[in-house]
């Protein structure tokens, strides 16, 4: 059965039933009168793709609102998700938390750089990487039960740390 | 004068057909991704910044400290055909060739074509060294020197934790990509190539064809490259290729070649000589067919089943029969149908047939 609007002759599109003091009150309203009565928000329908994006964001752990933005280039993490390119070097710092699991997956579980250090980036960084590298070798030696090598590496690390 | 003009009548360094293991290893390539500190990455930089990045890099690359006779090619001003030519020679990526018309971008090419530096591709700098045969150590030493020279005057974006910072996190850390191009016709013929593909994937290596993506490798040419760039040193990654990955695949291919010789010598010779017959007599030739036939011919020469042609000529034909090279070589723009005729003619000429 089709209802007409309670207030005019247009077809009703919004139907509601309220129970007030034991009394059942049915309301049938057209778009116009429903929005006047505050039952319907007059704005356009939420586009379905936006709905999906929000859904994905919600479930991928990224906050739907008030997203963190890189303070250098203004990129947000969802921008990155869209084209998988970061905006500037500082994005690595700004999104360190979200990037870490991605990087681990992409690089066989690695979390830290272990290679070349640019000379101009400073000797301190060079030293850090060197120690990090020696520690990794030590871990590997211990895992392989090569205790002779491990002992030697431990001495090397101690010596290296004392030197610098 | 167009600096690319003299390029077309010969193949680049990487197709010389020389170097260790050149019967299977076509070329060794190393590339480094670098970005200038203090700028957004290319994709997010504005017009002014992109020009500034380009200009700073140009100054450091072309001032003679790197090498003499570096060719600087402004890709905004070059024709699509020239750009395609550079793609075929593996001096720029397809992405760099086909970027939008307002992206200021260039490539610097070493006089002997052993190195090329793309500016404003995905990263500010993509440095590559390309050599024929198995020459990873040489390529690596050369690129390390280039990197050192550039780094003396350019500040590269770098963090202690993540290493060299790149636009795409899949390149971060060392920013290094090692690629070895291998000719594996016997593994293809014996149907074992899929095993190699699977093993490579398990080792976190990418397997691509002659010109990057595309499932079937034209001419049985396969590029194997590392995907992990974080948490391993450049030397470790290179050592894996030099001591494990490449020797292993070479051994598989050699076993497959010996198996063919032992068990199917007639069929093998038939493939080789059919390839020779078609290449020296056909009047119309497509790119794919050309590469497939050249592959069988190359196998035949390497196994001593045919001696009517040398490897270098075959290697050159792999390149010179590509669309842009063909058109540059004959100095005419041609539609695909005309190209197929010109291709057949060029092949006959180079193979000494009428």
Short mmCIF file of C-alpha atoms in Angstrom, two decimals, chain B residues 89-340:
data_model
loop_
_atom_site.label_atom_id
_atom_site.label_comp_id
_atom_site.label_asym_id
_atom_site.label_seq_id
_atom_site.Cartn_x
_atom_site.Cartn_y
_atom_site.Cartn_z
CA UNK B 89 69.05 1.15 -25.11
CA UNK B 90 68.07 0.82 -21.44
CA UNK B 91 69.35 4.33 -20.73
CA UNK B 92 66.01 5.62 -19.43
CA UNK B 93 62.89 3.95 -18.07
CA UNK B 94 59.58 3.90 -19.91
CA UNK B 95 58.15 5.97 -17.09
CA UNK B 96 60.82 8.63 -17.68
CA UNK B 97 60.20 8.62 -21.43
CA UNK B 98 56.44 8.91 -21.13
CA UNK B 99 56.10 11.30 -18.18
CA UNK B 100 53.72 14.21 -18.60
CA UNK B 101 54.67 17.02 -20.98
CA UNK B 102 55.30 19.56 -18.25
CA UNK B 103 57.68 17.46 -16.15
CA UNK B 104 61.16 18.96 -16.48
CA UNK B 105 63.43 15.95 -16.71
CA UNK B 106 66.71 14.85 -18.21
CA UNK B 107 69.15 12.05 -18.57
CA UNK B 108 72.93 12.34 -18.46
CA UNK B 109 74.73 9.66 -20.44
CA UNK B 110 78.39 8.75 -20.12
CA UNK B 111 80.32 8.88 -23.40
CA UNK B 112 80.73 5.10 -23.47
CA UNK B 113 77.15 4.55 -22.29
CA UNK B 114 78.34 2.63 -19.25
CA UNK B 115 76.45 5.02 -17.01
CA UNK B 116 73.27 7.04 -17.21
CA UNK B 117 71.72 9.34 -14.64
CA UNK B 118 68.02 10.11 -14.82
CA UNK B 119 67.01 13.36 -13.15
CA UNK B 120 63.44 13.91 -11.92
CA UNK B 121 62.18 10.42 -12.53
CA UNK B 122 60.43 8.94 -9.47
CA UNK B 123 63.43 10.07 -7.41
CA UNK B 124 65.56 13.16 -7.97
CA UNK B 125 68.44 10.98 -9.15
CA UNK B 126 68.46 7.50 -10.55
CA UNK B 127 72.06 6.57 -11.23
CA UNK B 128 72.72 3.45 -13.27
CA UNK B 129 75.80 1.60 -14.46
CA UNK B 130 75.43 -0.96 -17.20
CA UNK B 131 78.09 -3.44 -18.34
CA UNK B 132 78.19 -6.45 -20.59
CA UNK B 133 78.60 -9.92 -19.19
CA UNK B 134 78.98 -10.73 -15.53
CA UNK B 135 80.69 -7.57 -14.29
CA UNK B 136 78.81 -6.75 -11.13
CA UNK B 137 81.91 -5.85 -9.13
CA UNK B 138 83.09 -3.47 -11.82
CA UNK B 139 79.62 -1.96 -12.15
CA UNK B 140 79.33 -1.65 -8.41
CA UNK B 141 82.73 0.04 -8.00
CA UNK B 142 81.92 2.48 -10.80
CA UNK B 143 78.54 3.46 -9.38
CA UNK B 144 80.01 3.82 -5.89
CA UNK B 145 82.56 6.30 -7.27
CA UNK B 146 79.87 8.26 -9.12
CA UNK B 147 77.81 8.38 -5.94
CA UNK B 148 80.83 9.59 -3.93
CA UNK B 149 81.64 12.34 -6.43
CA UNK B 150 78.06 13.61 -6.48
CA UNK B 151 77.78 13.38 -2.72
CA UNK B 152 80.76 15.67 -2.23
CA UNK B 153 78.63 18.58 -3.36
CA UNK B 154 75.05 17.42 -3.03
CA UNK B 155 73.33 16.65 0.25
CA UNK B 156 71.36 13.45 -0.08
CA UNK B 157 68.27 12.81 2.01
CA UNK B 158 69.37 10.23 4.55
CA UNK B 159 68.23 9.01 7.92
CA UNK B 160 70.10 6.88 10.38
CA UNK B 161 67.29 4.42 10.70
CA UNK B 162 66.03 4.21 7.13
CA UNK B 163 69.18 5.00 5.12
CA UNK B 164 68.80 6.80 1.78
CA UNK B 165 65.25 8.12 1.64
CA UNK B 166 63.31 7.44 -1.54
CA UNK B 167 59.86 8.39 -2.80
CA UNK B 168 58.74 4.77 -2.75
CA UNK B 169 59.45 2.88 0.50
CA UNK B 170 60.27 -0.25 -1.51
CA UNK B 171 63.59 1.40 -2.48
CA UNK B 172 64.53 2.90 0.86
CA UNK B 173 67.77 1.98 2.64
CA UNK B 174 70.54 1.37 0.15
CA UNK B 175 68.38 2.50 -2.79
CA UNK B 176 70.20 -0.17 -4.75
CA UNK B 177 68.76 -2.35 -7.47
CA UNK B 178 71.02 -4.98 -8.97
CA UNK B 179 69.78 -6.54 -12.20
CA UNK B 180 71.43 -9.25 -14.21
CA UNK B 181 70.13 -10.02 -17.68
CA UNK B 182 70.38 -13.68 -18.58
CA UNK B 183 69.84 -15.57 -21.81
CA UNK B 184 68.12 -18.82 -20.85
CA UNK B 185 66.93 -20.51 -24.05
CA UNK B 186 67.71 -24.08 -22.94
CA UNK B 187 65.76 -23.75 -19.70
CA UNK B 188 62.86 -22.46 -21.79
CA UNK B 189 63.11 -25.31 -24.30
CA UNK B 190 63.28 -27.97 -21.59
CA UNK B 191 60.37 -26.39 -19.72
CA UNK B 192 62.34 -25.80 -16.55
CA UNK B 193 62.20 -22.02 -16.60
CA UNK B 194 59.16 -21.95 -14.30
CA UNK B 195 61.20 -23.67 -11.61
CA UNK B 196 63.76 -20.90 -11.85
CA UNK B 197 61.02 -18.28 -11.64
CA UNK B 198 59.54 -19.87 -8.54
CA UNK B 199 62.92 -20.25 -6.85
CA UNK B 200 63.73 -16.62 -7.63
CA UNK B 201 60.47 -15.47 -6.14
CA UNK B 202 61.11 -17.47 -2.97
CA UNK B 203 64.41 -15.61 -2.69
CA UNK B 204 62.62 -12.24 -2.92
CA UNK B 205 63.95 -11.60 -6.39
CA UNK B 206 61.99 -10.08 -9.24
CA UNK B 207 62.03 -11.74 -12.67
CA UNK B 208 61.24 -9.55 -15.65
CA UNK B 209 61.61 -9.65 -19.40
CA UNK B 210 63.91 -7.69 -21.71
CA UNK B 211 62.00 -4.46 -21.27
CA UNK B 212 60.73 -4.85 -17.75
CA UNK B 213 57.24 -6.12 -17.01
CA UNK B 214 55.54 -8.66 -19.26
CA UNK B 215 55.10 -12.27 -18.37
CA UNK B 216 56.74 -13.98 -21.32
CA UNK B 217 60.35 -13.01 -21.75
CA UNK B 218 60.96 -12.12 -25.38
CA UNK B 219 64.08 -13.70 -26.84
CA UNK B 220 64.41 -15.85 -23.69
CA UNK B 221 66.01 -12.86 -21.98
CA UNK B 222 65.33 -12.60 -18.26
CA UNK B 223 66.23 -9.83 -15.84
CA UNK B 224 66.70 -10.96 -12.26
CA UNK B 225 66.82 -8.23 -9.62
CA UNK B 226 66.72 -7.77 -5.87
CA UNK B 227 63.67 -6.31 -4.18
CA UNK B 228 64.95 -5.95 -0.65
CA UNK B 229 66.86 -2.70 -0.13
CA UNK B 230 66.58 -2.21 3.63
CA UNK B 231 68.51 -4.07 6.31
CA UNK B 232 71.19 -5.50 4.04
CA UNK B 233 74.38 -3.81 2.90
CA UNK B 234 75.17 -3.18 -0.76
CA UNK B 235 78.05 -5.65 -0.52
CA UNK B 236 75.80 -8.39 0.88
CA UNK B 237 73.25 -7.94 -1.87
CA UNK B 238 75.96 -7.96 -4.52
CA UNK B 239 77.70 -10.98 -3.00
CA UNK B 240 74.43 -12.93 -3.15
CA UNK B 241 74.21 -12.27 -6.87
CA UNK B 242 77.87 -12.95 -7.54
CA UNK B 243 78.37 -16.06 -5.48
CA UNK B 244 74.95 -17.67 -5.25
CA UNK B 245 72.16 -16.50 -7.50
CA UNK B 246 73.86 -16.00 -10.85
CA UNK B 247 76.29 -18.98 -10.69
CA UNK B 248 73.37 -21.21 -9.77
CA UNK B 249 71.22 -20.12 -12.69
CA UNK B 250 74.21 -20.35 -15.06
CA UNK B 251 74.74 -23.92 -13.86
CA UNK B 252 71.06 -24.80 -14.48
CA UNK B 253 71.16 -23.33 -17.96
CA UNK B 254 74.39 -25.18 -18.76
CA UNK B 255 72.90 -28.47 -17.54
CA UNK B 256 69.85 -27.89 -19.70
CA UNK B 257 72.09 -27.14 -22.71
CA UNK B 258 74.10 -30.31 -22.15
CA UNK B 259 70.89 -32.32 -21.77
CA UNK B 260 69.63 -30.99 -25.10
CA UNK B 261 72.94 -31.86 -26.76
CA UNK B 262 72.91 -35.37 -25.35
CA UNK B 263 69.27 -36.26 -25.71
CA UNK B 264 67.88 -34.13 -28.53
CA UNK B 265 70.76 -33.09 -30.78
CA UNK B 266 68.72 -33.30 -33.99
CA UNK B 267 65.84 -31.23 -32.61
CA UNK B 268 68.30 -28.70 -31.24
CA UNK B 269 70.08 -28.36 -34.59
CA UNK B 270 66.72 -28.11 -36.31
CA UNK B 271 65.73 -25.15 -34.13
CA UNK B 272 69.06 -23.44 -34.73
CA UNK B 273 69.16 -23.93 -38.48
CA UNK B 274 65.50 -23.05 -38.96
CA UNK B 275 66.21 -19.80 -37.16
CA UNK B 276 69.15 -19.18 -39.47
CA UNK B 277 67.07 -20.06 -42.55
CA UNK B 278 64.23 -17.72 -41.62
CA UNK B 279 66.45 -14.85 -40.53
CA UNK B 280 68.47 -14.97 -43.76
CA UNK B 281 65.49 -15.41 -46.11
CA UNK B 282 62.34 -13.89 -44.66
CA UNK B 283 60.98 -10.69 -46.23
CA UNK B 284 58.67 -9.59 -43.42
CA UNK B 285 59.64 -9.82 -39.76
CA UNK B 286 57.87 -8.81 -36.53
CA UNK B 287 59.77 -7.86 -33.37
CA UNK B 288 58.67 -10.87 -31.34
CA UNK B 289 59.50 -13.41 -34.02
CA UNK B 290 62.88 -11.74 -34.54
CA UNK B 291 63.78 -12.01 -30.87
CA UNK B 292 62.66 -15.64 -30.68
CA UNK B 293 64.74 -16.61 -33.74
CA UNK B 294 67.78 -14.63 -32.62
CA UNK B 295 67.57 -16.45 -29.31
CA UNK B 296 67.81 -19.88 -30.97
CA UNK B 297 70.58 -18.70 -33.25
CA UNK B 298 72.51 -17.37 -30.28
CA UNK B 299 72.14 -20.71 -28.51
CA UNK B 300 73.43 -22.50 -31.63
CA UNK B 301 76.50 -20.28 -31.88
CA UNK B 302 77.30 -20.69 -28.18
CA UNK B 303 77.06 -24.47 -28.46
CA UNK B 304 79.16 -24.56 -31.61
CA UNK B 305 76.31 -25.93 -33.77
CA UNK B 306 76.58 -23.11 -36.27
CA UNK B 307 79.45 -20.77 -37.13
CA UNK B 308 78.00 -18.56 -39.83
CA UNK B 309 77.70 -15.56 -37.51
CA UNK B 310 79.32 -14.20 -34.33
CA UNK B 311 77.68 -13.41 -30.99
CA UNK B 312 78.29 -9.72 -31.24
CA UNK B 313 76.29 -9.44 -34.46
CA UNK B 314 73.42 -11.34 -32.87
CA UNK B 315 73.51 -9.18 -29.75
CA UNK B 316 73.45 -6.05 -31.88
CA UNK B 317 70.48 -7.33 -33.84
CA UNK B 318 68.53 -7.79 -30.58
CA UNK B 319 68.73 -4.01 -30.29
CA UNK B 320 68.88 -2.67 -33.83
CA UNK B 321 65.68 -4.48 -34.84
CA UNK B 322 63.69 -2.63 -32.16
CA UNK B 323 61.21 -0.08 -33.60
CA UNK B 324 62.97 3.16 -32.68
CA UNK B 325 66.42 1.90 -33.68
CA UNK B 326 65.13 0.65 -37.00
CA UNK B 327 63.66 4.05 -37.78
CA UNK B 328 66.74 5.96 -36.62
CA UNK B 329 68.99 3.69 -38.59
CA UNK B 330 67.09 4.20 -41.83
CA UNK B 331 66.35 7.82 -40.93
CA UNK B 332 62.67 7.48 -41.78
CA UNK B 333 59.53 7.25 -39.73
CA UNK B 334 57.73 4.07 -40.68
CA UNK B 335 54.40 2.46 -39.91
CA UNK B 336 54.55 -1.02 -38.38
CA UNK B 337 54.03 -2.82 -41.72
CA UNK B 338 56.88 -0.96 -43.43
CA UNK B 339 58.99 -1.56 -40.36
CA UNK B 340 58.53 -5.31 -40.65
#
